[in-house]
mmCIF file of C-alpha atoms in Angstrom:
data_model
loop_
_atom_site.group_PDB
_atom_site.id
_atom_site.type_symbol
_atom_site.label_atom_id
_atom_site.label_comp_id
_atom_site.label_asym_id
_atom_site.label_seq_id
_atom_site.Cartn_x
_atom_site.Cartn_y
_atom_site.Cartn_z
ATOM 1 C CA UNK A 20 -0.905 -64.661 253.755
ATOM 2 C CA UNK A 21 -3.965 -63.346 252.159
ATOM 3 C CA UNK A 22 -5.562 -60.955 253.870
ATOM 4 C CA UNK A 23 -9.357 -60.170 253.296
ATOM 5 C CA UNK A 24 -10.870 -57.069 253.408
ATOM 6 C CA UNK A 25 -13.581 -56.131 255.600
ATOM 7 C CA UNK A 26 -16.909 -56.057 254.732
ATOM 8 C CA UNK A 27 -18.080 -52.705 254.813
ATOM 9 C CA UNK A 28 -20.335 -51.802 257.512
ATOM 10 C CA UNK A 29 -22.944 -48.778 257.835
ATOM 11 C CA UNK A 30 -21.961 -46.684 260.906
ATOM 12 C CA UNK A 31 -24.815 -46.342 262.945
ATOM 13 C CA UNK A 32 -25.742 -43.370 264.598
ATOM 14 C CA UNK A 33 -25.470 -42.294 268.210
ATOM 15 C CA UNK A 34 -28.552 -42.943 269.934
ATOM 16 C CA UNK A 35 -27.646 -39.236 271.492
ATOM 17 C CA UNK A 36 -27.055 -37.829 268.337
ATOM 18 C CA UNK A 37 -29.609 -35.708 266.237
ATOM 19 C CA UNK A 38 -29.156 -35.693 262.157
ATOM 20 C CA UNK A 39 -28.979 -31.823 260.651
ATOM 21 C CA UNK A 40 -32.071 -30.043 260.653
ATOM 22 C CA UNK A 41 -34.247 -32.699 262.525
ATOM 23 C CA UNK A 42 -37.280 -31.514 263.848
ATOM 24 C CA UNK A 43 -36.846 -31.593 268.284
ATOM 25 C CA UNK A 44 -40.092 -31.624 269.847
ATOM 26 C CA UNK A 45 -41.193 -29.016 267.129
ATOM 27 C CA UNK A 46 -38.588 -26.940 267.065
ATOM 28 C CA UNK A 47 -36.643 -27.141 263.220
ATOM 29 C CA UNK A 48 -33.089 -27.537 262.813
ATOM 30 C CA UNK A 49 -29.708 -28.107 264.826
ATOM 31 C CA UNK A 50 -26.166 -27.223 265.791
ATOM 32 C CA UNK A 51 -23.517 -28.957 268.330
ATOM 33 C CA UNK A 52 -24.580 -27.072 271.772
ATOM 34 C CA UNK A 53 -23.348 -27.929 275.445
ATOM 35 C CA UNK A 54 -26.305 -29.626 277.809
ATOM 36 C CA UNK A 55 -27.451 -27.632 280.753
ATOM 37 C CA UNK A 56 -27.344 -24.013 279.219
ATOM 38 C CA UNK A 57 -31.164 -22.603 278.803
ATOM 39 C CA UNK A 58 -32.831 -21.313 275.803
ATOM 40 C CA UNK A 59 -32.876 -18.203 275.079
ATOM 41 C CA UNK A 60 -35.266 -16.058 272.125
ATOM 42 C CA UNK A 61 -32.563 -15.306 269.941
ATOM 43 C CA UNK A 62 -30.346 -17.055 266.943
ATOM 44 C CA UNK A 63 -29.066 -20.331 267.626
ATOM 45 C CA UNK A 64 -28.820 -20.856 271.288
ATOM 46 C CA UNK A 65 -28.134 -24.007 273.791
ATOM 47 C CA UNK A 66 -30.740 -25.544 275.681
ATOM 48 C CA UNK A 67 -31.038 -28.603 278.206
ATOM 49 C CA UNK A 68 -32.747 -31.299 276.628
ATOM 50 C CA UNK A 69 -34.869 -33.197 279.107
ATOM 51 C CA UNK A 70 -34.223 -36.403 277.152
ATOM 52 C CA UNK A 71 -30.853 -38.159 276.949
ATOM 53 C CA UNK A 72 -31.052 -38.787 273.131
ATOM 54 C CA UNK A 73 -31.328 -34.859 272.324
ATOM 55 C CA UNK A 74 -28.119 -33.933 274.399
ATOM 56 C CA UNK A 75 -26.656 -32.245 271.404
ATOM 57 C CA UNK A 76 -28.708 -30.096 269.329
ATOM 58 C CA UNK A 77 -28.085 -26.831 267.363
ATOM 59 C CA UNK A 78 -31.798 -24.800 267.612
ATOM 60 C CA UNK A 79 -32.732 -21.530 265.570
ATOM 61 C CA UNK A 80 -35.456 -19.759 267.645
ATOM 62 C CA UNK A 81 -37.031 -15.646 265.869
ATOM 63 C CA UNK A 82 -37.292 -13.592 268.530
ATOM 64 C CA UNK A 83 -40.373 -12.422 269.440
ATOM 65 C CA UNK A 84 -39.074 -8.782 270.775
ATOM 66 C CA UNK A 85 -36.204 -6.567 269.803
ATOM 67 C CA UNK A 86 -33.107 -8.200 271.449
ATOM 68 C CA UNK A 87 -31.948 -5.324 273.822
ATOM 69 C CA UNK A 88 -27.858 -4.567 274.420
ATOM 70 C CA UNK A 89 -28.077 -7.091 276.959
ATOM 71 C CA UNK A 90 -30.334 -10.057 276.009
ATOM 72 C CA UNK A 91 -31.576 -10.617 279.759
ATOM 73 C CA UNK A 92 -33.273 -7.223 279.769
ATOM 74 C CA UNK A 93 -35.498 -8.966 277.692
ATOM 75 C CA UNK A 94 -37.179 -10.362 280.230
ATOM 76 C CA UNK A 95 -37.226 -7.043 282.425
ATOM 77 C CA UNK A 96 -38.818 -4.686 280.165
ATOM 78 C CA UNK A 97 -41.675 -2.315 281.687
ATOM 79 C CA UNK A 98 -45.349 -2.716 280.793
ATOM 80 C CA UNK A 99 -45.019 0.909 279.122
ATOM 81 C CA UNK A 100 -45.732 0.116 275.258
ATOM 82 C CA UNK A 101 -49.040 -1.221 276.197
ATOM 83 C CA UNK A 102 -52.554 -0.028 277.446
ATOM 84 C CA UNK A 103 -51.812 0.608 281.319
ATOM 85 C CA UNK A 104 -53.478 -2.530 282.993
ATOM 86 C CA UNK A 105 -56.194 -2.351 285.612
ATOM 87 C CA UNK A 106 -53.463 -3.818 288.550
ATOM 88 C CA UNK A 107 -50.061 -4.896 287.390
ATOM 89 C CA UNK A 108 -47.485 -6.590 289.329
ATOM 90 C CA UNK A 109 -45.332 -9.928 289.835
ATOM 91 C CA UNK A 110 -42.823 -11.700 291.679
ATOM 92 C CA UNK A 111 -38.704 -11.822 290.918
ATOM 93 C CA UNK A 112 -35.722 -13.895 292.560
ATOM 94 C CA UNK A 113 -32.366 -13.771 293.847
ATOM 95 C CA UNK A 114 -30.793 -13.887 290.202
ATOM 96 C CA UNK A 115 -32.248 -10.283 289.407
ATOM 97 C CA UNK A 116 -31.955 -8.724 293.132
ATOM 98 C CA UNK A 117 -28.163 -9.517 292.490
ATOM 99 C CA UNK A 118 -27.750 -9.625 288.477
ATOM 100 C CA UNK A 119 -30.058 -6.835 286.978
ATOM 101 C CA UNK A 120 -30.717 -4.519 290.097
ATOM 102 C CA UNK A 121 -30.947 -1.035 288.152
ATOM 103 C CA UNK A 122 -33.517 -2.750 285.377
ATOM 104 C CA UNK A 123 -35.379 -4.662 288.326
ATOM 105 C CA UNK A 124 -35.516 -1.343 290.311
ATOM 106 C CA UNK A 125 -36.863 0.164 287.242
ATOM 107 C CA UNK A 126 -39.594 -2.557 286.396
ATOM 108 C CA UNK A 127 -40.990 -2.316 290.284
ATOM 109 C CA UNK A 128 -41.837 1.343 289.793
ATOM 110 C CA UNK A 129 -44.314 0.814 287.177
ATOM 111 C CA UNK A 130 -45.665 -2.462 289.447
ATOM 112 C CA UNK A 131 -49.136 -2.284 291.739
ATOM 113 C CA UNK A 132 -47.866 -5.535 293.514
ATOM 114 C CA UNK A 133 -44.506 -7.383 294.295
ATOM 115 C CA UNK A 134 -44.811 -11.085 295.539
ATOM 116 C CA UNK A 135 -41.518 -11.724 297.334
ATOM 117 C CA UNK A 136 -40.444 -14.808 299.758
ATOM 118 C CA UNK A 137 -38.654 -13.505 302.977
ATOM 119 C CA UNK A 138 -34.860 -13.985 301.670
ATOM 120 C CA UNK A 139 -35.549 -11.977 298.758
ATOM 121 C CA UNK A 140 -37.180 -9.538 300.656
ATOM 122 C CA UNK A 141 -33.705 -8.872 303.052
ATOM 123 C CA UNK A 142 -31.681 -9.398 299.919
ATOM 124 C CA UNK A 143 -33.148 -6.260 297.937
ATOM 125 C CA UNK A 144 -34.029 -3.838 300.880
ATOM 126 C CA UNK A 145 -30.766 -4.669 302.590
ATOM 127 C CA UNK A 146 -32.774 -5.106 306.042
ATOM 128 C CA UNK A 147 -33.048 -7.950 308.364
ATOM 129 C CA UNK A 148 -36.110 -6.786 310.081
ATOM 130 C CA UNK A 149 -39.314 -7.684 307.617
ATOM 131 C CA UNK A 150 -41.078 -5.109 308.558
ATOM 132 C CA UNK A 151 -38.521 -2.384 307.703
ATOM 133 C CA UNK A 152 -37.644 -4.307 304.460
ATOM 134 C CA UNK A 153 -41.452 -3.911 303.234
ATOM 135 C CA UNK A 154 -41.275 -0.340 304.094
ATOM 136 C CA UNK A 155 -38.403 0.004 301.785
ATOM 137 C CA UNK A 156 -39.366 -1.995 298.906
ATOM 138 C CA UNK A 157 -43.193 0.050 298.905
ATOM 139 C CA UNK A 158 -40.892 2.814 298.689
ATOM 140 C CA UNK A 159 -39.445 1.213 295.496
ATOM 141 C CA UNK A 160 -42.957 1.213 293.537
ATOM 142 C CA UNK A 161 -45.198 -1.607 294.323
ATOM 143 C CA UNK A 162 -47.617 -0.435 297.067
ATOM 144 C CA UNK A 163 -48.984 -3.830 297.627
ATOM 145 C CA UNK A 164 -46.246 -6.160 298.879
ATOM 146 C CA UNK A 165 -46.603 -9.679 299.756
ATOM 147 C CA UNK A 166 -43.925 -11.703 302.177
ATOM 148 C CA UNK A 167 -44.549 -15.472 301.459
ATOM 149 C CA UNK A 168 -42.763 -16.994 304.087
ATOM 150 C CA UNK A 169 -42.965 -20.945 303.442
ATOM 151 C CA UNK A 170 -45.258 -23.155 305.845
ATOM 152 C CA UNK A 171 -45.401 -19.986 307.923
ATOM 153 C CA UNK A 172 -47.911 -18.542 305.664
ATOM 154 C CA UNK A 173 -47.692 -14.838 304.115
ATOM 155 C CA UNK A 174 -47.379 -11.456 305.036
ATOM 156 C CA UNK A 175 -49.103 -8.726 302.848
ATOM 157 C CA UNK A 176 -48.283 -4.841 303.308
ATOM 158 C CA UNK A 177 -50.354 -1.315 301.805
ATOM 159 C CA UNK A 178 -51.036 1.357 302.732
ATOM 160 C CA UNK A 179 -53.638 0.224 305.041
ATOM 161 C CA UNK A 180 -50.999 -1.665 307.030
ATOM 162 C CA UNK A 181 -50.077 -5.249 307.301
ATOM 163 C CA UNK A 182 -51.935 -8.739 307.408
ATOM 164 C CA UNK A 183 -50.515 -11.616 308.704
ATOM 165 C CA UNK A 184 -51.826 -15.178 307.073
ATOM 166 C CA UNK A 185 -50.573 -18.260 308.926
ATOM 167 C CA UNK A 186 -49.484 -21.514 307.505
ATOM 168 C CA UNK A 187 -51.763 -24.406 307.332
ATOM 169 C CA UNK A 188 -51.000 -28.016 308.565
ATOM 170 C CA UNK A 189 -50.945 -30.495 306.404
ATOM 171 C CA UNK A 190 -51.379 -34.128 306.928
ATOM 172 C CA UNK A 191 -49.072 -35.181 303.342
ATOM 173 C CA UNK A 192 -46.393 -32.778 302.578
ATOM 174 C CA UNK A 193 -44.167 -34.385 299.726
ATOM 175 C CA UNK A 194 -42.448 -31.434 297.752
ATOM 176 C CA UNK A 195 -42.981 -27.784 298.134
ATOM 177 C CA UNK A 196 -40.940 -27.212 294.781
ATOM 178 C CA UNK A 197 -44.134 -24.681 292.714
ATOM 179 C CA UNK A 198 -45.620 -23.790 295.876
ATOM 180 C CA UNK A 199 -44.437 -20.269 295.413
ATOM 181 C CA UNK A 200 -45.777 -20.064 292.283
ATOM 182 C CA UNK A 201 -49.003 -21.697 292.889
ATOM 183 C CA UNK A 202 -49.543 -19.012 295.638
ATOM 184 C CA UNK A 203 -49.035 -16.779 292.758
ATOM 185 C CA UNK A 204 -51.641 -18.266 290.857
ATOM 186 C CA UNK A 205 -54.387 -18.181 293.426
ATOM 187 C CA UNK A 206 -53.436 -14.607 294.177
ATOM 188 C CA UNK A 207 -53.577 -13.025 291.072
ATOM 189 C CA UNK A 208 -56.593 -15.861 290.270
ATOM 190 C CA UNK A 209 -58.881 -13.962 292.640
ATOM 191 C CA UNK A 210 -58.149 -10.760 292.264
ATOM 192 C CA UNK A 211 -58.714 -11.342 288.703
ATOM 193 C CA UNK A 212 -62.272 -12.222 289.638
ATOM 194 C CA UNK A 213 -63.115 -9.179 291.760
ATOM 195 C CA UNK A 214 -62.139 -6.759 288.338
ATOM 196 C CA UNK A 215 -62.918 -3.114 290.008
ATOM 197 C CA UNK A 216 -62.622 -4.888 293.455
ATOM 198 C CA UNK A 217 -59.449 -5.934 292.700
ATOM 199 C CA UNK A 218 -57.796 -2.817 295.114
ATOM 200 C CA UNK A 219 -59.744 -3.023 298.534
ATOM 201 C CA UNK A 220 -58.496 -4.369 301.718
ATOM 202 C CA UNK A 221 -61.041 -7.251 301.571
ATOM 203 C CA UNK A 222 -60.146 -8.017 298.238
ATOM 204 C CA UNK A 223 -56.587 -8.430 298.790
ATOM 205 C CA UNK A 224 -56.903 -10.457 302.122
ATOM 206 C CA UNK A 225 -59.069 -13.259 300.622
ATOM 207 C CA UNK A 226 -56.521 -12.865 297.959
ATOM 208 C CA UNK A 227 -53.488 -13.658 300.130
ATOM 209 C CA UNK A 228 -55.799 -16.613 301.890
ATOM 210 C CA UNK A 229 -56.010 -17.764 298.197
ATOM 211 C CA UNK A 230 -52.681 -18.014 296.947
ATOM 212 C CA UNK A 231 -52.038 -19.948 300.786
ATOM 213 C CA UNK A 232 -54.323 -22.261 299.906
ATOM 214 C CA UNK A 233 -53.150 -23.220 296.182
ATOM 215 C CA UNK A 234 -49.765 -23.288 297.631
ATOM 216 C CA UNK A 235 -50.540 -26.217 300.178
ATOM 217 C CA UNK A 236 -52.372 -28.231 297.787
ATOM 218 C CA UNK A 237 -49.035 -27.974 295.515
ATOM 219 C CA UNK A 238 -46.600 -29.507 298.817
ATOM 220 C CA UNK A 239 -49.026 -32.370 298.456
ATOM 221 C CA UNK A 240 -48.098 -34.004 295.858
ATOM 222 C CA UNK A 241 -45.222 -33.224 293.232
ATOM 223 C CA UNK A 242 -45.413 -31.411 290.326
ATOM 224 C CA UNK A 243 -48.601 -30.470 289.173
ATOM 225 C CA UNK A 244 -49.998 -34.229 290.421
ATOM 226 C CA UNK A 245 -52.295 -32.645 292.929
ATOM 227 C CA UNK A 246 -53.817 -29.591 290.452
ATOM 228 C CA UNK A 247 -55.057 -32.999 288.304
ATOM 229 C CA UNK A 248 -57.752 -33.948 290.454
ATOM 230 C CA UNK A 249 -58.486 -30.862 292.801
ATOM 231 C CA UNK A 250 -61.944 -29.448 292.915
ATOM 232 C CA UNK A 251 -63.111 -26.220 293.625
ATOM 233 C CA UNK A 252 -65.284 -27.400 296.732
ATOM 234 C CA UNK A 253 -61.874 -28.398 298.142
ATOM 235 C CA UNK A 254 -60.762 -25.271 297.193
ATOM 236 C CA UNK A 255 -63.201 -23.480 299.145
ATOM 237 C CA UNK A 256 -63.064 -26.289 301.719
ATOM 238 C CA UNK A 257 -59.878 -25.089 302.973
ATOM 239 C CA UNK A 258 -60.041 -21.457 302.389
ATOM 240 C CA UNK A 259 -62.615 -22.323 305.577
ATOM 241 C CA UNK A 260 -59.735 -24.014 307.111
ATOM 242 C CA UNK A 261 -58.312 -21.104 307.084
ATOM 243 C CA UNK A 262 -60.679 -18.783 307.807
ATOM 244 C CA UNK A 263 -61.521 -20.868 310.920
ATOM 245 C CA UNK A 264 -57.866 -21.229 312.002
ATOM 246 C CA UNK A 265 -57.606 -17.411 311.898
ATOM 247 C CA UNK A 266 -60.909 -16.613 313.928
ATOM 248 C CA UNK A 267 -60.745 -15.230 317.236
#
């Protein structure tokens, strides 16, 4: 029996499949790389790929600094090779605390201001009590300290003493997921604004009032959704709220 041969057929591609040096959302070229693994600013690295058509992509990303012995330093490097800021400061996690504790330790010295949630706060002083932990990690560098501590508001420590902020009720609360980082933002937003202000008790109240406020309008909504169509008169409308709420 005669047999026929096949018609030849082009092999099409995998829809999750990216041809050599494709351009991925603007970044040139590609190499077989594992999902979930994040990107990192050296050589060709492996990065999660938020759609499921670029699961498998090889990347080449220059490095913008001097890729230390160990390339997470990178990310923990002092403010030393540039002009000393007016205020400098910022927040870290768990991964560090645990990870990187001699390069975090080293990083808080040169810091004005830690922003800390409560469990990070017992994980790197080693103390239960908040109030002895903030001792402790002022001891570290930072002399300002804040304590977020969720929908129970914030704490804030100097050398003046403490302030307590209090949560604020909400009547939506759909995803705190950014809230931390929104408090952040309205924190470091206002004491931006005060420039030589920026280090007196006043200053850094409102501050702390601030950041709780941003960080409610974030559990609103998720994502960034509420940030879309916020205006500064509800800004200001709640930093009332809690101004009010705190009055006695």
């Amino acid at each position: 029996q005669r047999q026929h041969p096949r018609p030849h057929r082009r092999r099409r591609r995998n829809p999750r499949e990216i041809p050599p040096h494709q351009a991925v959302r603007g970044i040139p070229a590609v190499v077989s790389v594992d999902f979930d693994v994040p990107l990192r600013p050296e050589g060709p690295v492996r990065f999660p790929a938020p759609d499921h058509r670029v699961r498998r992509a090889r990347v080449t990303v220059h490095p913008v600094l001097k890729i230390p012995r160990d390339r997470n330093e990178v990310d923990l490097q002092p403010p030393r090779r540039s002009r000393r800021p007016r205020l400098a400061g910022g927040d870290t996690m768990n991964y560090w605390i645990q990870s990187y504790r001699d390069e975090l330790l080293v990083t808080l010295h040169d810091w004005d201001f830690l922003l800390i949630n409560d469990s990070e706060a017992r994980l790197l002083s080693g103390e239960r009590n908040l109030k002895r932990a903030a001792e402790k990690i002022r001891a570290m560098g930072p002399k300002l300290l804040v304590i977020k501590r969720g929908e129970y508001g914030a704490v804030l420590f100097g050398d003046f003493g403490y302030s307590s902020v209090p949560g604020v009720l909400l009547d939506t609360l759909k995803d705190p997921t950014g809230a931390g980082d929104c408090f952040a933002g309205g924190f470091i937003g206002y004491l931006a604004s005060q420039n030589a202000d920026a280090r007196s008790e006043e200053a850094l109240r409102r501050a702390v009032v601030y950041g709780c406020v941003m960080g409610s309008f974030c559990c609103e909504e998720f994502g960034v959704d509420r940030f879309r169509t916020l205006t500064r008169d509800e800004v200001e409308a709640r930093y009332n709220e809690f101004r009010a709420i705190t009055a006695f």
